[in-house]
């Protein structure tokens, strides 16, 4: 049995136990036994959700793997939200009271992660590290589960790009050369136009839905606002995360969507993308372009892996269709670096890619 599978067994066992407890509590909350003593039943269900399940998580996962106690916070939050589905609305008083303690824990966890990310950026250990990478690294120290860290880091990064990045500049490590893709492709204009239309549409939908159900109207408005923020964040990430030619490889970036590190000795050819682009979902192909056709086609002799939002990975990439504002300059620089000798032991400081 591999080490990874052995490490996953306690988590899988806890997941089965938690699902069993959730199912039992749901059946209990819907039974006549609960109707006879709703006060005692709601107390018992709340206790199991906020104490029993986190305790099982601690004993089965946190303690054996020597994880930080902060890892318990997401488990408690998830159990509290599950309680909203298990308990009837008229018997959630204890759960609502517990949420006053959970909310500060959520804020503290997010605040601690942001503070840790800010310190990583200021430390200068990795000059080219930007906000998404710093947030992912900081959350990885707290949560220790890559899937959770990736998901939270993606949301935090997109909100940062959309709301707080307007005075920021791309972070480029010394010795690296940046190639943008937003100056000549019209990406920023497209994002701005679609976002403006989204705001107008959200206002119209809100007015129509408010006459029927105000709650539904605000839910739809919140979803529309999230979509606009997500789109603006994606557009800003394209501006602040250019493709980089680093000391020993090409770092391909599609804003915050995907990032792949390609060693120079893995590149077979760099040609102009004269014909139509390959299908975006074709096997072995990475479409490194937004809202426009790629300008360069990079063929690889060794497959590489691209890491995307929310921990999504695309493996076995042997062709990359790349859009940059200056394709001729990038192609010339890549051919120059391909002809030079390189250290075969080079690895990216990002490591996790």
GROMACS .gro file of C-alpha atoms in nm:
model
  353
    1UNK     CA    1   0.000   0.000   0.000
    2UNK     CA    2   0.142   0.340  -0.098
    3UNK     CA    3   0.210   0.610   0.158
    4UNK     CA    4  -0.053   0.837   0.005
    5UNK     CA    5  -0.324   0.569   0.027
    6UNK     CA    6  -0.227   0.484   0.384
    7UNK     CA    7  -0.250   0.850   0.481
    8UNK     CA    8  -0.592   0.879   0.314
    9UNK     CA    9  -0.745   0.589   0.508
   10UNK     CA   10  -0.812   0.782   0.834
   11UNK     CA   11  -0.974   1.064   0.638
   12UNK     CA   12  -1.191   0.820   0.443
   13UNK     CA   13  -1.288   0.644   0.766
   14UNK     CA   14  -1.385   0.972   0.927
   15UNK     CA   15  -1.586   1.065   0.619
   16UNK     CA   16  -1.789   0.744   0.643
   17UNK     CA   17  -1.850   0.795   1.016
   18UNK     CA   18  -1.952   1.159   0.962
   19UNK     CA   19  -2.193   1.064   0.684
   20UNK     CA   20  -2.343   0.797   0.908
   21UNK     CA   21  -2.391   1.047   1.191
   22UNK     CA   22  -2.543   1.306   0.956
   23UNK     CA   23  -2.786   1.048   0.814
   24UNK     CA   24  -2.883   0.928   1.163
   25UNK     CA   25  -2.942   1.282   1.286
   26UNK     CA   26  -3.150   1.366   0.979
   27UNK     CA   27  -3.372   1.062   1.036
   28UNK     CA   28  -3.399   1.144   1.407
   29UNK     CA   29  -3.498   1.506   1.337
   30UNK     CA   30  -3.777   1.381   1.110
   31UNK     CA   31  -3.908   1.117   1.351
   32UNK     CA   32  -4.194   1.121   1.602
   33UNK     CA   33  -3.941   1.075   1.881
   34UNK     CA   34  -3.807   1.422   1.806
   35UNK     CA   35  -4.160   1.566   1.805
   36UNK     CA   36  -4.220   1.434   2.159
   37UNK     CA   37  -3.915   1.613   2.304
   38UNK     CA   38  -3.797   1.876   2.053
   39UNK     CA   39  -3.592   2.069   2.309
   40UNK     CA   40  -3.390   1.769   2.419
   41UNK     CA   41  -3.364   1.643   2.062
   42UNK     CA   42  -3.234   1.973   1.922
   43UNK     CA   43  -2.977   1.991   2.204
   44UNK     CA   44  -2.855   1.637   2.130
   45UNK     CA   45  -2.834   1.696   1.756
   46UNK     CA   46  -2.649   2.026   1.802
   47UNK     CA   47  -2.410   1.859   2.046
   48UNK     CA   48  -2.333   1.580   1.798
   49UNK     CA   49  -2.282   1.827   1.515
   50UNK     CA   50  -2.054   2.070   1.698
   51UNK     CA   51  -1.880   1.839   1.948
   52UNK     CA   52  -1.901   1.471   1.850
   53UNK     CA   53  -1.809   1.506   1.482
   54UNK     CA   54  -1.519   1.752   1.539
   55UNK     CA   55  -1.395   1.526   1.823
   56UNK     CA   56  -1.396   1.227   1.586
   57UNK     CA   57  -1.213   1.435   1.327
   58UNK     CA   58  -0.950   1.528   1.585
   59UNK     CA   59  -0.898   1.171   1.708
   60UNK     CA   60  -0.897   1.008   1.364
   61UNK     CA   61  -0.724   1.269   1.146
   62UNK     CA   62  -0.575   1.568   1.327
   63UNK     CA   63  -0.396   1.393   1.612
   64UNK     CA   64  -0.251   1.094   1.419
   65UNK     CA   65  -0.118   1.320   1.143
   66UNK     CA   66  -0.001   1.587   1.390
   67UNK     CA   67  -0.195   1.859   1.213
   68UNK     CA   68  -0.242   2.204   1.371
   69UNK     CA   69  -0.555   2.249   1.581
   70UNK     CA   70  -0.671   2.515   1.336
   71UNK     CA   71  -0.759   2.227   1.104
   72UNK     CA   72  -1.064   2.170   1.326
   73UNK     CA   73  -1.217   2.506   1.232
   74UNK     CA   74  -1.334   2.404   0.880
   75UNK     CA   75  -1.482   2.084   1.025
   76UNK     CA   76  -1.684   2.277   1.285
   77UNK     CA   77  -1.801   2.526   1.021
   78UNK     CA   78  -1.911   2.244   0.788
   79UNK     CA   79  -2.101   2.074   1.071
   80UNK     CA   80  -2.276   2.398   1.160
   81UNK     CA   81  -2.393   2.441   0.801
   82UNK     CA   82  -2.503   2.076   0.794
   83UNK     CA   83  -2.713   2.150   1.100
   84UNK     CA   84  -2.913   2.401   0.897
   85UNK     CA   85  -3.021   2.110   0.677
   86UNK     CA   86  -3.081   1.862   0.959
   87UNK     CA   87  -3.274   2.068   1.214
   88UNK     CA   88  -3.617   2.216   1.142
   89UNK     CA   89  -3.612   2.599   1.133
   90UNK     CA   90  -3.809   2.633   1.457
   91UNK     CA   91  -3.551   2.427   1.651
   92UNK     CA   92  -3.225   2.596   1.549
   93UNK     CA   93  -3.192   2.828   1.849
   94UNK     CA   94  -2.885   2.652   1.990
   95UNK     CA   95  -2.730   2.631   1.646
   96UNK     CA   96  -2.782   3.003   1.590
   97UNK     CA   97  -2.625   3.076   1.928
   98UNK     CA   98  -2.324   2.862   1.837
   99UNK     CA   99  -2.279   3.053   1.513
  100UNK     CA  100  -2.192   3.364   1.714
  101UNK     CA  101  -1.883   3.173   1.825
  102UNK     CA  102  -1.814   3.022   1.484
  103UNK     CA  103  -1.823   3.354   1.293
  104UNK     CA  104  -1.524   3.500   1.484
  105UNK     CA  105  -1.336   3.174   1.424
  106UNK     CA  106  -1.402   3.205   1.050
  107UNK     CA  107  -1.284   3.566   1.047
  108UNK     CA  108  -0.979   3.480   1.255
  109UNK     CA  109  -0.887   3.192   1.023
  110UNK     CA  110  -0.918   3.406   0.710
  111UNK     CA  111  -0.738   3.695   0.877
  112UNK     CA  112  -0.453   3.473   0.991
  113UNK     CA  113  -0.418   3.327   0.643
  114UNK     CA  114  -0.409   3.674   0.485
  115UNK     CA  115  -0.154   3.795   0.742
  116UNK     CA  116   0.065   3.493   0.678
  117UNK     CA  117   0.038   3.548   0.302
  118UNK     CA  118   0.135   3.915   0.343
  119UNK     CA  119   0.440   3.814   0.545
  120UNK     CA  120   0.542   3.563   0.279
  121UNK     CA  121   0.519   3.834   0.013
  122UNK     CA  122   0.722   4.077   0.223
  123UNK     CA  123   0.986   3.821   0.320
  124UNK     CA  124   1.151   3.832  -0.022
  125UNK     CA  125   1.229   3.460  -0.008
  126UNK     CA  126   1.077   3.414  -0.353
  127UNK     CA  127   1.076   3.752  -0.533
  128UNK     CA  128   0.844   3.633  -0.811
  129UNK     CA  129   0.577   3.491  -0.581
  130UNK     CA  130   0.244   3.669  -0.621
  131UNK     CA  131  -0.075   3.684  -0.417
  132UNK     CA  132  -0.240   3.353  -0.528
  133UNK     CA  133   0.079   3.160  -0.460
  134UNK     CA  134   0.135   3.328  -0.123
  135UNK     CA  135  -0.225   3.266  -0.013
  136UNK     CA  136  -0.204   2.901  -0.122
  137UNK     CA  137   0.124   2.856   0.067
  138UNK     CA  138  -0.013   3.026   0.380
  139UNK     CA  139  -0.334   2.822   0.383
  140UNK     CA  140  -0.134   2.507   0.317
  141UNK     CA  141   0.048   2.567   0.646
  142UNK     CA  142  -0.282   2.601   0.832
  143UNK     CA  143  -0.513   2.346   0.671
  144UNK     CA  144  -0.264   2.089   0.539
  145UNK     CA  145  -0.520   1.963   0.288
  146UNK     CA  146  -0.424   2.078  -0.064
  147UNK     CA  147  -0.780   2.058  -0.200
  148UNK     CA  148  -0.915   2.287   0.074
  149UNK     CA  149  -0.618   2.524   0.051
  150UNK     CA  150  -0.652   2.546  -0.328
  151UNK     CA  151  -1.028   2.615  -0.316
  152UNK     CA  152  -1.003   2.887  -0.051
  153UNK     CA  153  -0.692   3.038  -0.212
  154UNK     CA  154  -0.871   3.061  -0.548
  155UNK     CA  155  -1.165   3.251  -0.400
  156UNK     CA  156  -0.944   3.483  -0.194
  157UNK     CA  157  -0.716   3.551  -0.491
  158UNK     CA  158  -1.002   3.632  -0.730
  159UNK     CA  159  -1.161   3.868  -0.478
  160UNK     CA  160  -0.823   4.033  -0.422
  161UNK     CA  161  -0.768   4.074  -0.795
  162UNK     CA  162  -1.116   4.223  -0.843
  163UNK     CA  163  -1.127   4.459  -0.544
  164UNK     CA  164  -0.779   4.537  -0.413
  165UNK     CA  165  -0.528   4.495  -0.697
  166UNK     CA  166  -0.583   4.816  -0.890
  167UNK     CA  167  -0.259   4.978  -0.774
  168UNK     CA  168  -0.054   4.659  -0.798
  169UNK     CA  169   0.199   4.563  -1.062
  170UNK     CA  170   0.306   4.221  -1.188
  171UNK     CA  171   0.562   4.055  -0.962
  172UNK     CA  172   0.853   3.941  -1.176
  173UNK     CA  173   1.159   3.775  -1.026
  174UNK     CA  174   1.503   3.920  -1.110
  175UNK     CA  175   1.635   3.774  -1.433
  176UNK     CA  176   1.290   3.683  -1.566
  177UNK     CA  177   1.126   3.841  -1.871
  178UNK     CA  178   0.751   3.903  -1.872
  179UNK     CA  179   0.526   3.876  -2.178
  180UNK     CA  180   0.176   4.020  -2.142
  181UNK     CA  181  -0.133   3.911  -2.333
  182UNK     CA  182  -0.382   4.187  -2.252
  183UNK     CA  183  -0.243   4.494  -2.431
  184UNK     CA  184  -0.328   4.396  -2.789
  185UNK     CA  185  -0.590   4.125  -2.748
  186UNK     CA  186  -0.869   4.342  -2.607
  187UNK     CA  187  -0.919   4.119  -2.304
  188UNK     CA  188  -0.964   4.408  -2.063
  189UNK     CA  189  -1.222   4.573  -2.288
  190UNK     CA  190  -1.420   4.250  -2.322
  191UNK     CA  191  -1.416   4.191  -1.947
  192UNK     CA  192  -1.524   4.550  -1.881
  193UNK     CA  193  -1.811   4.534  -2.131
  194UNK     CA  194  -1.941   4.198  -2.008
  195UNK     CA  195  -1.916   4.313  -1.645
  196UNK     CA  196  -2.111   4.631  -1.723
  197UNK     CA  197  -2.383   4.430  -1.896
  198UNK     CA  198  -2.387   4.193  -1.598
  199UNK     CA  199  -2.446   4.480  -1.356
  200UNK     CA  200  -2.733   4.619  -1.567
  201UNK     CA  201  -2.887   4.273  -1.602
  202UNK     CA  202  -2.857   4.209  -1.227
  203UNK     CA  203  -3.039   4.533  -1.151
  204UNK     CA  204  -3.321   4.445  -1.391
  205UNK     CA  205  -3.358   4.091  -1.258
  206UNK     CA  206  -3.362   4.222  -0.901
  207UNK     CA  207  -3.646   4.464  -0.975
  208UNK     CA  208  -3.850   4.194  -1.147
  209UNK     CA  209  -3.791   3.931  -0.880
  210UNK     CA  210  -3.850   4.174  -0.591
  211UNK     CA  211  -4.214   4.213  -0.691
  212UNK     CA  212  -4.256   3.837  -0.653
  213UNK     CA  213  -4.023   3.746  -0.363
  214UNK     CA  214  -3.771   3.989  -0.207
  215UNK     CA  215  -3.560   3.707  -0.064
  216UNK     CA  216  -3.522   3.541  -0.403
  217UNK     CA  217  -3.440   3.880  -0.554
  218UNK     CA  218  -3.152   3.937  -0.313
  219UNK     CA  219  -3.022   3.583  -0.363
  220UNK     CA  220  -3.017   3.634  -0.740
  221UNK     CA  221  -2.848   3.972  -0.695
  222UNK     CA  222  -2.582   3.820  -0.471
  223UNK     CA  223  -2.513   3.548  -0.728
  224UNK     CA  224  -2.490   3.808  -1.004
  225UNK     CA  225  -2.253   4.021  -0.796
  226UNK     CA  226  -2.036   3.716  -0.732
  227UNK     CA  227  -2.025   3.642  -1.104
  228UNK     CA  228  -1.922   3.998  -1.188
  229UNK     CA  229  -1.652   3.998  -0.919
  230UNK     CA  230  -1.526   3.662  -1.045
  231UNK     CA  231  -1.506   3.791  -1.403
  232UNK     CA  232  -1.334   4.116  -1.306
  233UNK     CA  233  -1.091   3.921  -1.089
  234UNK     CA  234  -1.012   3.693  -1.381
  235UNK     CA  235  -0.948   3.993  -1.604
  236UNK     CA  236  -0.719   4.156  -1.350
  237UNK     CA  237  -0.532   3.828  -1.301
  238UNK     CA  238  -0.448   3.826  -1.673
  239UNK     CA  239  -0.295   4.172  -1.632
  240UNK     CA  240  -0.097   4.088  -1.318
  241UNK     CA  241   0.012   3.734  -1.407
  242UNK     CA  242   0.198   3.748  -1.740
  243UNK     CA  243   0.382   3.459  -1.898
  244UNK     CA  244   0.745   3.453  -1.781
  245UNK     CA  245   1.071   3.339  -1.937
  246UNK     CA  246   1.273   3.243  -1.630
  247UNK     CA  247   1.629   3.125  -1.585
  248UNK     CA  248   1.568   2.765  -1.687
  249UNK     CA  249   1.214   2.747  -1.818
  250UNK     CA  250   0.897   2.904  -1.950
  251UNK     CA  251   0.621   2.975  -1.699
  252UNK     CA  252   0.296   2.979  -1.898
  253UNK     CA  253   0.012   3.164  -1.728
  254UNK     CA  254  -0.351   3.214  -1.823
  255UNK     CA  255  -0.427   3.467  -1.554
  256UNK     CA  256  -0.541   3.276  -1.247
  257UNK     CA  257  -0.693   2.994  -1.453
  258UNK     CA  258  -0.386   2.785  -1.530
  259UNK     CA  259  -0.012   2.786  -1.479
  260UNK     CA  260   0.244   2.547  -1.625
  261UNK     CA  261   0.623   2.533  -1.597
  262UNK     CA  262   0.803   2.412  -1.911
  263UNK     CA  263   1.181   2.346  -1.900
  264UNK     CA  264   1.361   2.470  -2.210
  265UNK     CA  265   1.501   2.124  -2.283
  266UNK     CA  266   1.145   1.988  -2.302
  267UNK     CA  267   1.054   2.219  -2.593
  268UNK     CA  268   1.078   2.073  -2.944
  269UNK     CA  269   0.963   2.371  -3.149
  270UNK     CA  270   0.809   2.716  -3.126
  271UNK     CA  271   0.610   2.813  -3.435
  272UNK     CA  272   0.352   3.066  -3.536
  273UNK     CA  273  -0.003   2.940  -3.496
  274UNK     CA  274  -0.106   2.989  -3.859
  275UNK     CA  275  -0.400   2.749  -3.875
  276UNK     CA  276  -0.703   2.744  -3.652
  277UNK     CA  277  -0.640   2.659  -3.288
  278UNK     CA  278  -0.672   2.302  -3.169
  279UNK     CA  279  -0.979   2.204  -2.976
  280UNK     CA  280  -0.947   2.337  -2.624
  281UNK     CA  281  -1.031   2.002  -2.469
  282UNK     CA  282  -0.812   1.799  -2.704
  283UNK     CA  283  -0.589   1.550  -2.528
  284UNK     CA  284  -0.244   1.687  -2.457
  285UNK     CA  285  -0.335   2.045  -2.554
  286UNK     CA  286  -0.334   2.353  -2.329
  287UNK     CA  287  -0.518   2.655  -2.470
  288UNK     CA  288  -0.324   2.938  -2.303
  289UNK     CA  289  -0.542   3.219  -2.434
  290UNK     CA  290  -0.859   3.403  -2.334
  291UNK     CA  291  -1.113   3.547  -2.580
  292UNK     CA  292  -0.864   3.528  -2.870
  293UNK     CA  293  -0.677   3.277  -3.085
  294UNK     CA  294  -0.324   3.180  -2.978
  295UNK     CA  295  -0.031   3.336  -3.162
  296UNK     CA  296   0.231   3.068  -3.091
  297UNK     CA  297   0.223   2.689  -3.091
  298UNK     CA  298   0.475   2.522  -2.861
  299UNK     CA  299   0.545   2.152  -2.916
  300UNK     CA  300   0.695   1.951  -2.628
  301UNK     CA  301   0.889   1.625  -2.626
  302UNK     CA  302   0.812   1.565  -2.260
  303UNK     CA  303   0.462   1.610  -2.114
  304UNK     CA  304   0.414   1.872  -1.846
  305UNK     CA  305   0.136   1.946  -1.599
  306UNK     CA  306  -0.071   2.261  -1.559
  307UNK     CA  307  -0.223   2.362  -1.229
  308UNK     CA  308  -0.552   2.549  -1.233
  309UNK     CA  309  -0.806   2.710  -1.005
  310UNK     CA  310  -0.947   2.509  -0.714
  311UNK     CA  311  -0.666   2.253  -0.743
  312UNK     CA  312  -0.770   2.146  -1.092
  313UNK     CA  313  -0.483   1.986  -1.284
  314UNK     CA  314  -0.434   1.910  -1.651
  315UNK     CA  315  -0.173   1.641  -1.710
  316UNK     CA  316   0.009   1.506  -2.013
  317UNK     CA  317   0.038   1.840  -2.196
  318UNK     CA  318   0.248   1.814  -2.514
  319UNK     CA  319   0.115   2.116  -2.708
  320UNK     CA  320   0.054   2.469  -2.586
  321UNK     CA  321  -0.133   2.732  -2.785
  322UNK     CA  322  -0.005   3.058  -2.636
  323UNK     CA  323  -0.128   3.414  -2.675
  324UNK     CA  324   0.114   3.699  -2.600
  325UNK     CA  325   0.131   4.058  -2.720
  326UNK     CA  326   0.481   4.014  -2.867
  327UNK     CA  327   0.493   3.660  -3.013
  328UNK     CA  328   0.798   3.718  -3.233
  329UNK     CA  329   1.008   3.841  -2.940
  330UNK     CA  330   0.900   3.549  -2.722
  331UNK     CA  331   0.971   3.294  -2.995
  332UNK     CA  332   1.319   3.439  -3.054
  333UNK     CA  333   1.399   3.437  -2.683
  334UNK     CA  334   1.278   3.079  -2.642
  335UNK     CA  335   1.489   2.958  -2.936
  336UNK     CA  336   1.790   3.135  -2.788
  337UNK     CA  337   1.737   2.973  -2.448
  338UNK     CA  338   1.671   2.632  -2.606
  339UNK     CA  339   2.010   2.644  -2.779
  340UNK     CA  340   2.196   2.728  -2.456
  341UNK     CA  341   2.303   2.457  -2.205
  342UNK     CA  342   2.082   2.420  -1.898
  343UNK     CA  343   2.099   2.258  -1.557
  344UNK     CA  344   1.898   1.935  -1.578
  345UNK     CA  345   1.828   1.948  -1.207
  346UNK     CA  346   1.634   2.273  -1.223
  347UNK     CA  347   1.299   2.281  -1.054
  348UNK     CA  348   1.053   2.561  -1.006
  349UNK     CA  349   1.043   2.730  -0.669
  350UNK     CA  350   0.670   2.678  -0.687
  351UNK     CA  351   0.752   2.311  -0.633
  352UNK     CA  352   0.391   2.201  -0.606
  353UNK     CA  353   0.329   2.235  -0.979
   0.00000   0.00000   0.00000
